Amino acid sequence: MNAKRGLCLLAVVLLLFSALILSGCTTEPEGVVGVPEGEDARGDYFSDEGRVVIYIPILNTYDEPKEIVVEFQVFTEEENHYSETKVIRAPERSDEEYSKEIFIPEEETAVDFKAEIIVSEDEVKIIETEGESSDGEAFVNVTIVNTNFDPKEVVVEFQVVTEYGGVESEIVHITLAENSMDEYSQKLYIDSTPKEYHAEIIG
């Protein structure tokens, strides 16, 4: 009797274990947009034109299109580097190669190429911050990317650090258009020479 009970218990355990294994096998893998494993950027250098074309493969495993931003870079023998950004919309379930053309000074020689995703799918990110000043006013200029397929509300803190350690800041609410890469500027009043410009998404 005990042997039969033990065999029944073992059979139940085996059935549960098999169900768990099958459940794991049929679970859909999480979506991803990225460079396929083992792949890397490559480039063609046309020295007579000072032109470089950089290529990068992008894989999208989602069932819908996704948008990302890729930075393409070329490094020269003269220890300089040049870069360009490109918004890429990868179709659903795709594995395609994308390219970007970059021009470098004709007296320089391209020796290395790089491309990387700097803004992922469904993300909001500041990719560039610059500043300028004139007559007691400073302007903080930012480039903000929204790779979502719908508008996004963000709160951005613009900041200027002056030469004596003072900090002037302004908080601004911004509505980002869907699938956008736009520039925004904020004016701040300062009482000394600006040293650094910053911007951060705080909400």
Short mmCIF file of C-alpha atoms in Angstrom, two decimals:
data_model
loop_
_atom_site.label_atom_id
_atom_site.label_comp_id
_atom_site.label_asym_id
_atom_site.label_seq_id
_atom_site.Cartn_x
_atom_site.Cartn_y
_atom_site.Cartn_z
CA MET A 1 0.00 0.00 0.00
CA ASN A 2 2.78 2.39 0.95
CA ALA A 3 4.65 1.44 -2.25
CA LYS A 4 1.61 2.30 -4.39
CA ARG A 5 1.19 5.61 -2.57
CA GLY A 6 4.87 6.37 -3.14
CA LEU A 7 4.61 5.58 -6.85
CA CYS A 8 1.55 7.83 -7.21
CA LEU A 9 3.34 10.65 -5.44
CA LEU A 10 6.37 10.22 -7.70
CA ALA A 11 4.15 10.28 -10.80
CA VAL A 12 2.51 13.53 -9.65
CA VAL A 13 5.91 15.13 -9.04
CA LEU A 14 7.13 14.08 -12.49
CA LEU A 15 4.01 15.46 -14.16
CA LEU A 16 4.40 18.81 -12.37
CA PHE A 17 8.10 18.96 -13.28
CA SER A 18 7.30 18.22 -16.95
CA ALA A 19 4.63 20.92 -16.98
CA LEU A 20 7.11 23.45 -15.60
CA ILE A 21 9.69 22.53 -18.25
CA LEU A 22 7.13 22.82 -21.05
CA SER A 23 5.91 26.13 -19.67
CA GLY A 24 9.45 27.49 -19.72
CA CYS A 25 10.01 26.32 -23.27
CA THR A 26 6.92 28.04 -24.62
CA THR A 27 7.49 31.37 -22.85
CA GLU A 28 8.19 34.12 -25.38
CA PRO A 29 11.65 35.71 -25.00
CA GLU A 30 11.68 39.31 -23.88
CA GLY A 31 11.80 41.80 -26.74
CA VAL A 32 15.09 43.44 -27.55
CA VAL A 33 16.57 45.94 -29.99
CA GLY A 34 20.33 45.76 -30.33
CA VAL A 35 23.41 44.64 -32.18
CA PRO A 36 23.35 40.84 -32.76
CA GLU A 37 25.82 38.87 -30.68
CA GLY A 38 29.23 38.60 -32.33
CA GLU A 39 28.55 41.48 -34.72
CA ASP A 40 30.26 44.88 -34.74
CA ALA A 41 30.46 48.09 -36.73
CA ARG A 42 32.47 48.15 -39.94
CA GLY A 43 33.45 51.00 -42.21
CA ASP A 44 34.56 51.99 -45.68
CA TYR A 45 37.03 54.86 -46.04
CA PHE A 46 37.24 56.81 -49.30
CA SER A 47 40.48 58.74 -48.80
CA ASP A 48 40.23 60.74 -52.03
CA GLU A 49 36.90 62.21 -50.85
CA GLY A 50 37.53 62.40 -47.10
CA ARG A 51 34.41 60.28 -46.76
CA VAL A 52 33.64 57.44 -44.37
CA VAL A 53 30.60 55.15 -44.43
CA ILE A 54 29.96 53.20 -41.22
CA TYR A 55 27.65 50.17 -41.09
CA ILE A 56 25.98 48.48 -38.11
CA PRO A 57 23.49 45.55 -37.98
CA ILE A 58 20.43 46.06 -35.75
CA LEU A 59 18.14 43.27 -34.54
CA ASN A 60 14.55 43.94 -33.42
CA THR A 61 12.76 40.95 -31.84
CA TYR A 62 9.55 42.86 -30.99
CA ASP A 63 6.32 42.29 -32.90
CA GLU A 64 6.13 46.02 -33.66
CA PRO A 65 8.55 48.63 -35.04
CA LYS A 66 10.92 50.25 -32.56
CA GLU A 67 12.94 53.44 -32.76
CA ILE A 68 16.46 53.99 -31.43
CA VAL A 69 19.29 56.51 -31.82
CA VAL A 70 22.73 55.33 -32.91
CA GLU A 71 25.97 57.31 -32.68
CA PHE A 72 28.43 56.57 -35.49
CA GLN A 73 32.09 57.47 -34.87
CA VAL A 74 35.29 57.48 -36.90
CA PHE A 75 38.75 57.73 -35.33
CA THR A 76 41.72 59.05 -37.27
CA GLU A 77 45.45 58.42 -37.29
CA GLU A 78 45.87 62.00 -36.08
CA GLU A 79 44.06 61.05 -32.83
CA ASN A 80 40.88 62.94 -33.63
CA HIS A 81 37.39 61.54 -33.78
CA TYR A 82 34.24 62.62 -35.58
CA SER A 83 30.68 61.52 -34.89
CA GLU A 84 27.14 61.75 -36.22
CA THR A 85 23.86 60.55 -34.70
CA LYS A 86 21.06 58.89 -36.60
CA VAL A 87 17.49 57.99 -35.67
CA ILE A 88 16.74 54.44 -36.80
CA ARG A 89 13.30 52.87 -37.00
CA ALA A 90 13.73 49.11 -37.01
CA PRO A 91 10.75 47.19 -38.50
CA GLU A 92 9.09 44.46 -36.46
CA ARG A 93 10.98 41.13 -36.29
CA SER A 94 13.85 42.50 -38.37
CA ASP A 95 17.59 42.02 -38.69
CA GLU A 96 18.95 44.72 -40.99
CA GLU A 97 22.11 46.72 -41.60
CA TYR A 98 22.10 50.53 -41.33
CA SER A 99 24.72 53.05 -42.37
CA LYS A 100 25.81 56.65 -41.83
CA GLU A 101 28.13 58.84 -43.90
CA ILE A 102 30.71 61.01 -42.12
CA PHE A 103 33.12 63.45 -43.74
CA ILE A 104 36.57 64.02 -42.21
CA PRO A 105 39.35 66.47 -43.20
CA GLU A 106 41.11 65.21 -46.31
CA GLU A 107 44.52 65.53 -44.63
CA GLU A 108 43.49 63.01 -41.96
CA THR A 109 43.37 59.21 -42.23
CA ALA A 110 40.54 57.07 -40.85
CA VAL A 111 41.80 54.08 -38.85
CA ASP A 112 38.88 52.85 -36.73
CA PHE A 113 35.09 52.83 -36.75
CA LYS A 114 32.48 52.52 -34.01
CA ALA A 115 28.70 52.59 -33.71
CA GLU A 116 26.61 52.25 -30.58
CA ILE A 117 23.01 52.71 -29.48
CA ILE A 118 22.89 55.83 -27.29
CA VAL A 119 19.09 55.95 -26.87
CA SER A 120 17.25 52.64 -26.56
CA GLU A 121 13.69 51.84 -27.60
CA ASP A 122 10.86 53.42 -25.57
CA GLU A 123 13.24 55.83 -23.82
CA VAL A 124 13.55 59.56 -23.13
CA LYS A 125 17.09 60.93 -22.87
CA ILE A 126 19.18 64.10 -23.13
CA ILE A 127 21.98 63.42 -25.63
CA GLU A 128 23.68 66.82 -25.82
CA THR A 129 24.01 69.89 -23.59
CA GLU A 130 25.66 73.15 -24.64
CA GLY A 131 25.66 76.72 -23.40
CA GLU A 132 26.38 80.30 -24.32
CA SER A 133 26.27 83.61 -22.47
CA SER A 134 25.95 87.34 -23.14
CA ASP A 135 25.42 90.43 -20.95
CA GLY A 136 24.37 88.71 -17.73
CA GLU A 137 22.32 86.04 -19.46
CA ALA A 138 23.15 82.39 -20.06
CA PHE A 139 21.39 80.00 -22.41
CA VAL A 140 21.43 76.27 -21.76
CA ASN A 141 20.67 74.34 -24.95
CA VAL A 142 19.80 70.65 -24.91
CA THR A 143 18.88 67.97 -27.40
CA ILE A 144 16.24 65.59 -26.03
CA VAL A 145 15.22 62.33 -27.70
CA ASN A 146 11.91 60.53 -27.24
CA THR A 147 11.88 57.10 -28.92
CA ASN A 148 8.37 56.29 -27.65
CA PHE A 149 5.51 56.13 -30.15
CA ASP A 150 3.51 58.59 -28.04
CA PRO A 151 4.21 62.08 -26.59
CA LYS A 152 5.91 62.28 -23.20
CA GLU A 153 5.79 64.91 -20.45
CA VAL A 154 9.14 65.54 -18.76
CA VAL A 155 10.51 67.92 -16.15
CA VAL A 156 13.96 69.27 -16.96
CA GLU A 157 16.31 71.16 -14.65
CA PHE A 158 18.57 73.59 -16.53
CA GLN A 159 21.66 74.69 -14.60
CA VAL A 160 24.60 77.07 -14.93
CA VAL A 161 27.65 76.91 -12.66
CA THR A 162 29.59 80.18 -12.51
CA GLU A 163 33.32 80.76 -12.06
CA TYR A 164 33.01 81.43 -8.30
CA GLY A 165 30.93 78.33 -7.60
CA GLY A 166 27.50 79.93 -7.81
CA VAL A 167 24.66 77.91 -9.30
CA GLU A 168 21.65 79.24 -11.17
CA SER A 169 18.90 76.82 -12.15
CA GLU A 170 15.45 76.70 -13.67
CA ILE A 171 12.94 73.84 -13.75
CA VAL A 172 10.84 73.55 -16.88
CA HIS A 173 7.99 71.24 -17.93
CA ILE A 174 8.34 70.09 -21.55
CA THR A 175 6.03 68.06 -23.79
CA LEU A 176 8.06 65.87 -26.14
CA ALA A 177 6.50 64.87 -29.44
CA GLU A 178 6.35 61.18 -30.28
CA ASN A 179 9.48 59.75 -31.95
CA SER A 180 11.28 63.07 -31.69
CA MET A 181 14.79 64.50 -31.42
CA ASP A 182 14.45 68.21 -30.75
CA GLU A 183 16.46 71.08 -29.26
CA TYR A 184 15.26 73.11 -26.30
CA SER A 185 16.75 76.26 -24.76
CA GLN A 186 16.35 77.95 -21.40
CA LYS A 187 17.53 81.44 -20.41
CA LEU A 188 19.03 82.00 -16.95
CA TYR A 189 20.26 85.23 -15.40
CA ILE A 190 23.82 85.18 -14.00
CA ASP A 191 26.01 87.66 -12.12
CA SER A 192 29.42 86.24 -13.09
CA THR A 193 31.12 84.29 -15.86
CA PRO A 194 29.56 80.86 -16.54
CA LYS A 195 31.87 77.88 -16.20
CA GLU A 196 29.65 74.82 -16.78
CA TYR A 197 26.24 74.10 -18.29
CA HIS A 198 24.07 71.18 -17.18
CA ALA A 199 20.61 69.77 -17.85
CA GLU A 200 18.90 66.78 -16.25
CA ILE A 201 15.52 65.11 -16.58
CA ILE A 202 14.20 65.02 -13.00
CA GLY A 203 10.66 63.87 -13.65
#
